Coordinates of C-alpha atoms in Angstrom, one line a residue:
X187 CA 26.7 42.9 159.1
X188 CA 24.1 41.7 156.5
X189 CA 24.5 44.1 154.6
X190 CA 27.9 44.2 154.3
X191 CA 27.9 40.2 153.6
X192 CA 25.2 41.4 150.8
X193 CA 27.7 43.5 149.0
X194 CA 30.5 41.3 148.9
X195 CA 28.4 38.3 147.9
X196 CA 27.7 41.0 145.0
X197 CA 31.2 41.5 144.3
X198 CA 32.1 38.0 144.4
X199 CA 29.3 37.5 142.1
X200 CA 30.5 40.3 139.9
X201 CA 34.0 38.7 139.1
X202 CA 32.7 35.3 138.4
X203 CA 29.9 36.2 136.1
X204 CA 32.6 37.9 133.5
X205 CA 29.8 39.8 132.2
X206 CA 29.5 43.2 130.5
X207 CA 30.0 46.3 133.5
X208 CA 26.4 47.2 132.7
X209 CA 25.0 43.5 134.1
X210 CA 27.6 44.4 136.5
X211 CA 26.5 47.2 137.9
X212 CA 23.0 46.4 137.9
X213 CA 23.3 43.3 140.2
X214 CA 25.5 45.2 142.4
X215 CA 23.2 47.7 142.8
X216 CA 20.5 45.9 143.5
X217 CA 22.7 44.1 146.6
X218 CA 23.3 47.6 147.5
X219 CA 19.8 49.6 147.4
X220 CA 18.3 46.6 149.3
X221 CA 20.7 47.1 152.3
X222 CA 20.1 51.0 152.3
X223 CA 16.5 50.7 152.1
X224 CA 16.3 48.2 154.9
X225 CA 18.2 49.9 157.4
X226 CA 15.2 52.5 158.2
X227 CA 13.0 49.7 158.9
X228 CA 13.4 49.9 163.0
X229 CA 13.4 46.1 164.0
X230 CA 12.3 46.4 167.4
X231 CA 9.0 48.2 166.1
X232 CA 6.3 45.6 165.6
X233 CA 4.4 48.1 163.3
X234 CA 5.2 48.3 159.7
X235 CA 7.1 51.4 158.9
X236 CA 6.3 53.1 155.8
X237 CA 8.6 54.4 152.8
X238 CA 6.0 56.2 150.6
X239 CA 4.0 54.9 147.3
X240 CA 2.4 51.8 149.5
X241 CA 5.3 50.0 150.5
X242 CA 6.8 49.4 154.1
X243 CA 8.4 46.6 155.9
X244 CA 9.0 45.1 159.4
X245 CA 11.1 42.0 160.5
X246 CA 9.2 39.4 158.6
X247 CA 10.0 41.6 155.4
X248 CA 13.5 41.6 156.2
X249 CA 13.9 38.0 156.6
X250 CA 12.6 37.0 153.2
X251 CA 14.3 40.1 151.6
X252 CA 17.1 38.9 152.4
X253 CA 16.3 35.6 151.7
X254 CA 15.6 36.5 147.9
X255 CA 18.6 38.2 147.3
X256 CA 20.7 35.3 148.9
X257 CA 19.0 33.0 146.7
X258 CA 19.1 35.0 143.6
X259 CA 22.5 35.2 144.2
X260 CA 23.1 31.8 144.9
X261 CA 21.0 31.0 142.0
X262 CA 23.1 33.0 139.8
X263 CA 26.4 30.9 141.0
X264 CA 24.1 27.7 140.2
X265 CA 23.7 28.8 136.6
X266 CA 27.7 29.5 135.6
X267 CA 27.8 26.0 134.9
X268 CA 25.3 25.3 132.5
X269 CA 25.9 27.9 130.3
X270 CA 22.2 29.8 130.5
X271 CA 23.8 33.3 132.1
X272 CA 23.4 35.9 129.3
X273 CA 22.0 38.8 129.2
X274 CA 18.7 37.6 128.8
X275 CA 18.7 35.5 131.5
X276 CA 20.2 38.3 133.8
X277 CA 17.4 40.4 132.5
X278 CA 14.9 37.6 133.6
X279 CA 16.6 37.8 137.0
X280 CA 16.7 41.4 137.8
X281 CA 13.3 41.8 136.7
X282 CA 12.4 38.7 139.4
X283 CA 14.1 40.6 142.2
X284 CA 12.6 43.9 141.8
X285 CA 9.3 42.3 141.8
X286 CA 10.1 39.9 145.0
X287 CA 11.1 43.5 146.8
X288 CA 7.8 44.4 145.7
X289 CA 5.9 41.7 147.0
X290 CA 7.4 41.6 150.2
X291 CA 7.5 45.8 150.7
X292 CA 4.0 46.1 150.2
X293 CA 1.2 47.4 152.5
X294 CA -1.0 48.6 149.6
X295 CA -3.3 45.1 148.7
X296 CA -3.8 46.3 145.0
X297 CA 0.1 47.1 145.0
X298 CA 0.6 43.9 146.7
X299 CA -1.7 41.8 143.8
X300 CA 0.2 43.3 141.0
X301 CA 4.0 42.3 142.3
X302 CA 2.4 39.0 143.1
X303 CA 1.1 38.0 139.8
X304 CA 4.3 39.8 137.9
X305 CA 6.7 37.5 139.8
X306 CA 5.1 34.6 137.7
X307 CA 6.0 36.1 134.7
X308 CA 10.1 35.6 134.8
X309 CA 9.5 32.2 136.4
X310 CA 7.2 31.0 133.7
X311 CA 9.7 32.5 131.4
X312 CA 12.7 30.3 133.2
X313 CA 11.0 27.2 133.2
X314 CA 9.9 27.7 129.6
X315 CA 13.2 29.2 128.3
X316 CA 15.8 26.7 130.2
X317 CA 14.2 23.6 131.1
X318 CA 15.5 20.3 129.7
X319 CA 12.9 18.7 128.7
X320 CA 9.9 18.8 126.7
X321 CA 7.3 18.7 129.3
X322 CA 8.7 21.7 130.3
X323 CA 5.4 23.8 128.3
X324 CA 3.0 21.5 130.5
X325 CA 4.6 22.3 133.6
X326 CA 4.9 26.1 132.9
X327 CA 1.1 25.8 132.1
X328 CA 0.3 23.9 135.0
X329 CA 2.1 27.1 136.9
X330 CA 0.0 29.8 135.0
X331 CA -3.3 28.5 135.5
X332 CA -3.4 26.3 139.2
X333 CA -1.9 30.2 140.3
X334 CA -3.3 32.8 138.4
X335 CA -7.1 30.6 138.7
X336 CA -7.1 31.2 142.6
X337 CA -5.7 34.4 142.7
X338 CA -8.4 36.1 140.5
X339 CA -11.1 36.2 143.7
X340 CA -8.4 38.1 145.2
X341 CA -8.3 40.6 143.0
X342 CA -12.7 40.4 142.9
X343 CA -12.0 40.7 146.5
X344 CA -9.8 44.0 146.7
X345 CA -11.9 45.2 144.0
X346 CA -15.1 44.7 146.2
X347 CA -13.3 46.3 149.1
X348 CA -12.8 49.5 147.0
X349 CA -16.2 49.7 145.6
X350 CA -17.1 49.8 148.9
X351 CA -15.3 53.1 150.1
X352 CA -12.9 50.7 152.2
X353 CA -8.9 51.6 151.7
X354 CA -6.7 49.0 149.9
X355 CA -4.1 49.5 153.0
X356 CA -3.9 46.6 155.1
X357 CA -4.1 48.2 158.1
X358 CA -7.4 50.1 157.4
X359 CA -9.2 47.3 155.8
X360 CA -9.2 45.5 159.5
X361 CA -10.8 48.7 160.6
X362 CA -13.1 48.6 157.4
X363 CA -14.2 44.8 158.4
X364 CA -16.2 44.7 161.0
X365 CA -18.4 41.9 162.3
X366 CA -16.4 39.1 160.1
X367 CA -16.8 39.2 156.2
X368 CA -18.8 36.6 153.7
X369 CA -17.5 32.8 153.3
X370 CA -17.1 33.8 149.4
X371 CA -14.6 36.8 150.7
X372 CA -12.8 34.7 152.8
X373 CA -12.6 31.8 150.7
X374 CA -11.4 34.1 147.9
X375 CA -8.2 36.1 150.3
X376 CA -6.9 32.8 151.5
X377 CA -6.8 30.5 148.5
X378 CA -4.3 32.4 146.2
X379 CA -1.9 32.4 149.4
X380 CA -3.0 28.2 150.2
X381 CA -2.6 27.5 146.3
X382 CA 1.1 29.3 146.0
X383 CA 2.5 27.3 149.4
X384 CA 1.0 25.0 147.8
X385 CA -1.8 23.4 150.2
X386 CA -2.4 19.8 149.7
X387 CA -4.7 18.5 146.7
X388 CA -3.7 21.9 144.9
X389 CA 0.0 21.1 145.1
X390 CA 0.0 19.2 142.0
X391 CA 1.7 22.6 140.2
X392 CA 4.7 22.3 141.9
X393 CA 6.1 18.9 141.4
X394 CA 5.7 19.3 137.7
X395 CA 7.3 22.9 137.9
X396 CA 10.3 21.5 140.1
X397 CA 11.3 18.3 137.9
X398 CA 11.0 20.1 134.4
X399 CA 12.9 23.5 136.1
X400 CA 16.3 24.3 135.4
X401 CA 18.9 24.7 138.2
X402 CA 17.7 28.4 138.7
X403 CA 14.5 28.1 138.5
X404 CA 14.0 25.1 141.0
X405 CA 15.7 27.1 143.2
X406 CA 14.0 30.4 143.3
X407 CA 10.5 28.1 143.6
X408 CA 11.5 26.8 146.6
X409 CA 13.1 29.0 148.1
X410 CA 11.4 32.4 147.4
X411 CA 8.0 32.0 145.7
X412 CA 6.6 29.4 148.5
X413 CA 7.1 31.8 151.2
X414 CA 5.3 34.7 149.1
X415 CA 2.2 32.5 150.3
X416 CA 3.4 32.3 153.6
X417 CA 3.8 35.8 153.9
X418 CA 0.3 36.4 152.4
X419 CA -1.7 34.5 154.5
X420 CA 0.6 35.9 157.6
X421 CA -0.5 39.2 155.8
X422 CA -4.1 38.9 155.9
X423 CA -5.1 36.6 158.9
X424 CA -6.3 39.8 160.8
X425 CA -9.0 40.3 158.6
X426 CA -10.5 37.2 158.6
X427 CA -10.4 36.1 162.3
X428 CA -13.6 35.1 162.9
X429 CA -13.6 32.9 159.7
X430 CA -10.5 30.9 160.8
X431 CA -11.5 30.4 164.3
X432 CA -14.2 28.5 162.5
X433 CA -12.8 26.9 160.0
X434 CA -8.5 25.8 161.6
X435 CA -10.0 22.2 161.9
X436 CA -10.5 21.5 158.4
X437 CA -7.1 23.7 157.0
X438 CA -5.6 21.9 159.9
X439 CA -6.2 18.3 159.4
X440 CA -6.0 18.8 156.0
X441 CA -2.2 20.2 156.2
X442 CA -1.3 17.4 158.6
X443 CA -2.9 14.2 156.9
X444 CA -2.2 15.6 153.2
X445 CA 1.4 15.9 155.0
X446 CA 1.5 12.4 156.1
X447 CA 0.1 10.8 152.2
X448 CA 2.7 13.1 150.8
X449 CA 5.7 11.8 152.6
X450 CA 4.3 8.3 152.1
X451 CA 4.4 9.4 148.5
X452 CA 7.8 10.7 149.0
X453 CA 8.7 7.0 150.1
X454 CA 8.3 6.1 146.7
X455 CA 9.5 8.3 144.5
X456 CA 12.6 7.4 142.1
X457 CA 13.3 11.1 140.5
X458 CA 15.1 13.0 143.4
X459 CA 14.1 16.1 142.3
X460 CA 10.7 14.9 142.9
X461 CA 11.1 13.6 146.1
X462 CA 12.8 17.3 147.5
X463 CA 9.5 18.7 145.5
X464 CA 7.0 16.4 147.7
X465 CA 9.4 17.0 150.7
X466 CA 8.6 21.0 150.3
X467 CA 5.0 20.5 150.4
X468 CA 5.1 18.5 153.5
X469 CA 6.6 21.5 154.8
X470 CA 5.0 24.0 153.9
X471 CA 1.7 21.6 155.0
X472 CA 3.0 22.4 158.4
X473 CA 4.0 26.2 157.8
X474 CA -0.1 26.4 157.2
X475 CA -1.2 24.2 160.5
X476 CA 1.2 27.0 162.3
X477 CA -0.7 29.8 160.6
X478 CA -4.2 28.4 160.8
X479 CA -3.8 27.8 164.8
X480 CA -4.2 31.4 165.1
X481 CA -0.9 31.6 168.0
X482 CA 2.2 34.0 168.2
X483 CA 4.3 31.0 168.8
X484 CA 2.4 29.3 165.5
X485 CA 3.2 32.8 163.3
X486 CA 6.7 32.6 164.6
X487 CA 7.2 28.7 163.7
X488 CA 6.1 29.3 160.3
X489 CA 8.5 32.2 159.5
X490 CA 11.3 30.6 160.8
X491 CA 10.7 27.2 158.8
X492 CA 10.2 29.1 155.7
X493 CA 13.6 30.8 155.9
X494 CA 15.1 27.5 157.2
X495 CA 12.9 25.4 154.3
X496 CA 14.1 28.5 151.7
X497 CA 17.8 27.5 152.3
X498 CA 17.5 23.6 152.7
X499 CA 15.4 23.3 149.4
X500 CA 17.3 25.0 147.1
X501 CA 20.4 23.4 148.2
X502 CA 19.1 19.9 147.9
X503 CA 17.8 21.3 144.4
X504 CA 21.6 22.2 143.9
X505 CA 23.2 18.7 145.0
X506 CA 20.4 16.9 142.9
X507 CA 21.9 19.1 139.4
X508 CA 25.5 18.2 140.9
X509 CA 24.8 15.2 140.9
X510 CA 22.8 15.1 137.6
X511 CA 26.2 16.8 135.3
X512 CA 28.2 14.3 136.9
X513 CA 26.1 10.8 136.1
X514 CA 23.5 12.0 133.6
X515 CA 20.2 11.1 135.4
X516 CA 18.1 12.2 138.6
X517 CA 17.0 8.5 139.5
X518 CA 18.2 6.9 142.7
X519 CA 18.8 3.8 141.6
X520 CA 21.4 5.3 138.9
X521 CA 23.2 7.0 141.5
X522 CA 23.3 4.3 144.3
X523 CA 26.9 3.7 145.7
X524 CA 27.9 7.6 145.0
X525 CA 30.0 7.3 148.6
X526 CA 32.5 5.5 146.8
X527 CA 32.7 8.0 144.0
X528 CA 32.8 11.4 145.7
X529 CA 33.0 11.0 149.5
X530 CA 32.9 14.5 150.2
X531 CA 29.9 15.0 148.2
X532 CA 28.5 12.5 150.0
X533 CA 29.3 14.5 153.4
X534 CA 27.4 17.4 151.8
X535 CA 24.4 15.5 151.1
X536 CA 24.3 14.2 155.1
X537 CA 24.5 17.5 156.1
X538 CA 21.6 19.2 153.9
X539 CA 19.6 16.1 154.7
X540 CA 19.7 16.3 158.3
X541 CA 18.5 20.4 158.2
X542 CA 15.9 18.6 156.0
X543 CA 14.5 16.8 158.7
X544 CA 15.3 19.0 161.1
X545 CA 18.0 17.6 162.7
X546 CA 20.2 20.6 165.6
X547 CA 21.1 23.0 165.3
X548 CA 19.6 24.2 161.9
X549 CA 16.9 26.8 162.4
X550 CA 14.3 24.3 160.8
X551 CA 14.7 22.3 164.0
X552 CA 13.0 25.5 165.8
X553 CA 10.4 26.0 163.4
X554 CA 9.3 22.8 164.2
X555 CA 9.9 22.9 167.6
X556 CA 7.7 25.8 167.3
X557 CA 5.0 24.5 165.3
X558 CA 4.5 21.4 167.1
X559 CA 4.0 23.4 170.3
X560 CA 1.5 25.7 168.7
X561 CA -0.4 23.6 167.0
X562 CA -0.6 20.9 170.1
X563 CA -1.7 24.2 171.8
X564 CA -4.8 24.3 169.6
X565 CA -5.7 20.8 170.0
X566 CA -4.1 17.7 171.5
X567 CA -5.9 15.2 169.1
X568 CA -3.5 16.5 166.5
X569 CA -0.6 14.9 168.5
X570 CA -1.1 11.6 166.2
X571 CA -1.0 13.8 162.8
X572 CA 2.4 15.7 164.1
X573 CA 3.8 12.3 165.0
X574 CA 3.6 10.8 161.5
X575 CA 4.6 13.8 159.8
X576 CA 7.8 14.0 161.7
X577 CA 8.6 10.7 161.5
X578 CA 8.1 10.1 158.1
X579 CA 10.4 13.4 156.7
X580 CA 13.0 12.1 158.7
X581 CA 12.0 8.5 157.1
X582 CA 12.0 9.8 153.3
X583 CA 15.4 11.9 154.1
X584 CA 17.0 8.7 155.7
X585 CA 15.5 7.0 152.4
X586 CA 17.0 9.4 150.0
X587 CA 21.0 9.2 151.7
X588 CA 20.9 5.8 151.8
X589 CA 19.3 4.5 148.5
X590 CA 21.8 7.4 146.4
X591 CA 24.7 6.9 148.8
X592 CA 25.5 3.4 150.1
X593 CA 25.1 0.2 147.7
X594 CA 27.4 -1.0 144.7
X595 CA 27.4 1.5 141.5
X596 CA 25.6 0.7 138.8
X597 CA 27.9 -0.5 135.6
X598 CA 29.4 2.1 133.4
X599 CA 29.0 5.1 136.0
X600 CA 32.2 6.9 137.1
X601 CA 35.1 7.9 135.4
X602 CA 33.8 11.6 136.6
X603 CA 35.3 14.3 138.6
X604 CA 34.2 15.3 141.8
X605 CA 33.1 18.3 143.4
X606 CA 34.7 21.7 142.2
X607 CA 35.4 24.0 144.5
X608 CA 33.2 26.8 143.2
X609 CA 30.3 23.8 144.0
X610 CA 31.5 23.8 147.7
X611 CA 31.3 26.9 148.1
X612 CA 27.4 27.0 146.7
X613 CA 26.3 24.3 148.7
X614 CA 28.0 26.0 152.0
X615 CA 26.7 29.0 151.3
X616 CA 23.2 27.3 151.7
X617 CA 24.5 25.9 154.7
X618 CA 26.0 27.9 157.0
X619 CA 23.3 30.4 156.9
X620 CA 21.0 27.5 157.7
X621 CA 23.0 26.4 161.1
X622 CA 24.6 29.8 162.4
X623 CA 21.3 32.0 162.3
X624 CA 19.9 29.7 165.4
X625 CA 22.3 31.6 167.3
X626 CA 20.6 35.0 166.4
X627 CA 17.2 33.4 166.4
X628 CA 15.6 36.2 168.7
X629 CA 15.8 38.1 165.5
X630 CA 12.8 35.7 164.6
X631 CA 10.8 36.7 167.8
X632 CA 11.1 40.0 167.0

């Protein structure tokens, strides 16, 4: 069924793009490889199955496979609109997806660093190439170097490993690593993976990245390359066990208070971009608690919020540049009273607010659901943290619909159209996804 909702998202793409047959064709058969490579990945197999040159898959593959290519393609739909599609820009995009596949195929770690890294290339590129502003160059530098500085010990680290006679396969390095490994080593696998989430105090990346972004690019930040930390740290937990057992209080508390200051922050944003940029790290502050508790149920919570967070983001991202075409700025206060303008856009907004704080029966209600259990399982003094943090994202979502929704319109906005229907369609594409997986969600035990 996925795969035949791939193709014809592909095909649907195809006819709207009005692009040469060779762009054509290449998006279509990227849609269509994808599917035929992920059918021999047997889903009720736990252990990863492998398709040659270091690259295999299991369920948490397929997820955010399918994940990137839904976003891409959404991404694509995003960007008829403002004119960017060319063939450069579709080079840009291609490129991005063969290297997401990469990432999220691997087994090898050296295979794995390489597709890692490259993915920042066509981002940087997008931010640089089609952002709006000037401070677009200071946000695509704040990118390179907050990512590419923490991910160099990982490469020192794989490098290590090999000079040491260990295999760069995942699976035989846990093997290789026996009696726990050094601080340095540990410190050096987990912080790329904490610094692309992004992990509070080295988050500062990704608001910049988010507000100076164009449509495309805001959207493939939060709802692909996030979760390639994720899926990291998921990635290498097993090899540093010991190290985490000892360590989950600090990466712990840290997610959870840096969670609650951030959606205090979020409280007092005016740039709604901003505000869904904050709103993402709180998340993902929350995605690492589940991850650094060391559970099943704490693994599971994390994957499901990320493919929940994946879809939720970049739809906000996509009302916020609705809503920016239409009135000309991304402030709250400029857009106050847009209930009277575009009621049904305003109907959009409840609904992708409410998955945002996690409101049934989106699948980000059983992430949380999830998380809170596992990490409560760790340790009931967190109970106070978990509290705040769930009270204040559905404060700062509650903030957001009511401050760019209800009160009078400022003077001189309106006299704009509302909603197209090709709009609609984007932002329920986001949607449904995000409401009607919960009733497949074994998929996510699995």
């Amino acid at each position: 069924m996925l795969e035949l909702a791939g193709l014809l998202m592909g095909l649907v793409m195809g006819g709207w793009l009005e692009l040469s047959f060779a762009v054509e064709v290449i998006v279509l058969g990227l849609v269509l490889s994808a599917s035929i490579s992920l059918l021999y990945i047997n889903y009720q197999d736990l252990m990863m199955s492998v398709f040659g040159l270091g690259l295999g898959g299991d369920m948490m593959s397929v997820g955010l496979i399918w994940l990137s290519m839904w976003i891409t393609l959404l991404m694509l739909m995003a960007s008829l609109k403002s004119g960017n599609v060319n063939s450069w820009f579709m080079s840009l995009v291609v490129s991005l997806v063969i290297l997401l596949l990469g990432v999220f195929l691997s087994m090898d770690l050296v295979w794995f660093y390489v597709m890692f890294e490259g993915v920042l290339v066509p981002t940087f590129l997008l931010i640089v190439g089609y952002g709006y502003q000037p401070e677009r160059l200071q946000a695509g530098l704040y990118l390179i170097f907050y990512t590419v500085f923490a991910s160099l010990p990982l490469l020192l680290m794989v490098l290590w490993w090999g000079s040491q006679g260990c295999s760069s396969s995942v699976m035989h390095l846990i093997n290789c690593v026996e009696g726990g490994v050094g601080f340095v080593l540990y410190l050096a696998g987990i912080g790329a993976f904490l610094v692309k989430m992004p992990l509070f105090l080295v988050h500062l990346w990704l608001p910049k990245a988010h507000v100076e972004a164009p449509i495309s690019g805001s959207m493939v930040l939060a709802g692909v390359l996030l979760k390639m930390g994720g899926f990291g740290l998921i990635r290498v937990c097993p090899l540093f066990v010991s190290w985490i057992s000892m360590t989950s209080w600090f990466w712990v508390s840290l997610s959870l208070w840096g969670g609650v200051y951030l959606s205090l922050v979020c409280l007092r944003q005016g740039d709604v971009k901003s505000l869904i940029a904050y709103s993402s790290v709180v998340h993902m502050g929350l995605v690492v608690g589940g991850i650094m508790s060391l559970s099943v149920i704490g693994f599971m919570g994390s994957y499901i919020l990320m493919v929940g967070h994946g879809l939720c983001s970049s739809g906000l991202f996509c009302l916020a540049n609705i809503t920016y075409d239409r009135v000309g700025s991304r402030s709250i206060l400029v857009t106050s009273g847009f209930l009277t303008l575009i009621p049904s856009g305003s109907l959009v907004w409840f609904l992708l607010l409410s998955a945002n704080m996690a409101a049934p029966p989106t699948i980000n209600l059983l992430g949380e659901i999830s998380l809170l259990g596992s990490i409560l399982g760790w340790s009931s003094m967190s109970l106070v943290g978990l509290g705040l943090v769930s009270f204040f994202s559905a404060s700062y979502s509650l903030y957001l619909f009511t401050s760019s929704q209800h009160g009078e319109t400022m003077g001189g906005v309106g006299g704009f159209e509302g909603f197209y229907l090709s709009e609609y369609l984007l932002l329920l594409l986001h949607w449904i996804p995000l409401n009607f997986v919960f009733i497949k969600s074994d998929l996510f035990v699995l």
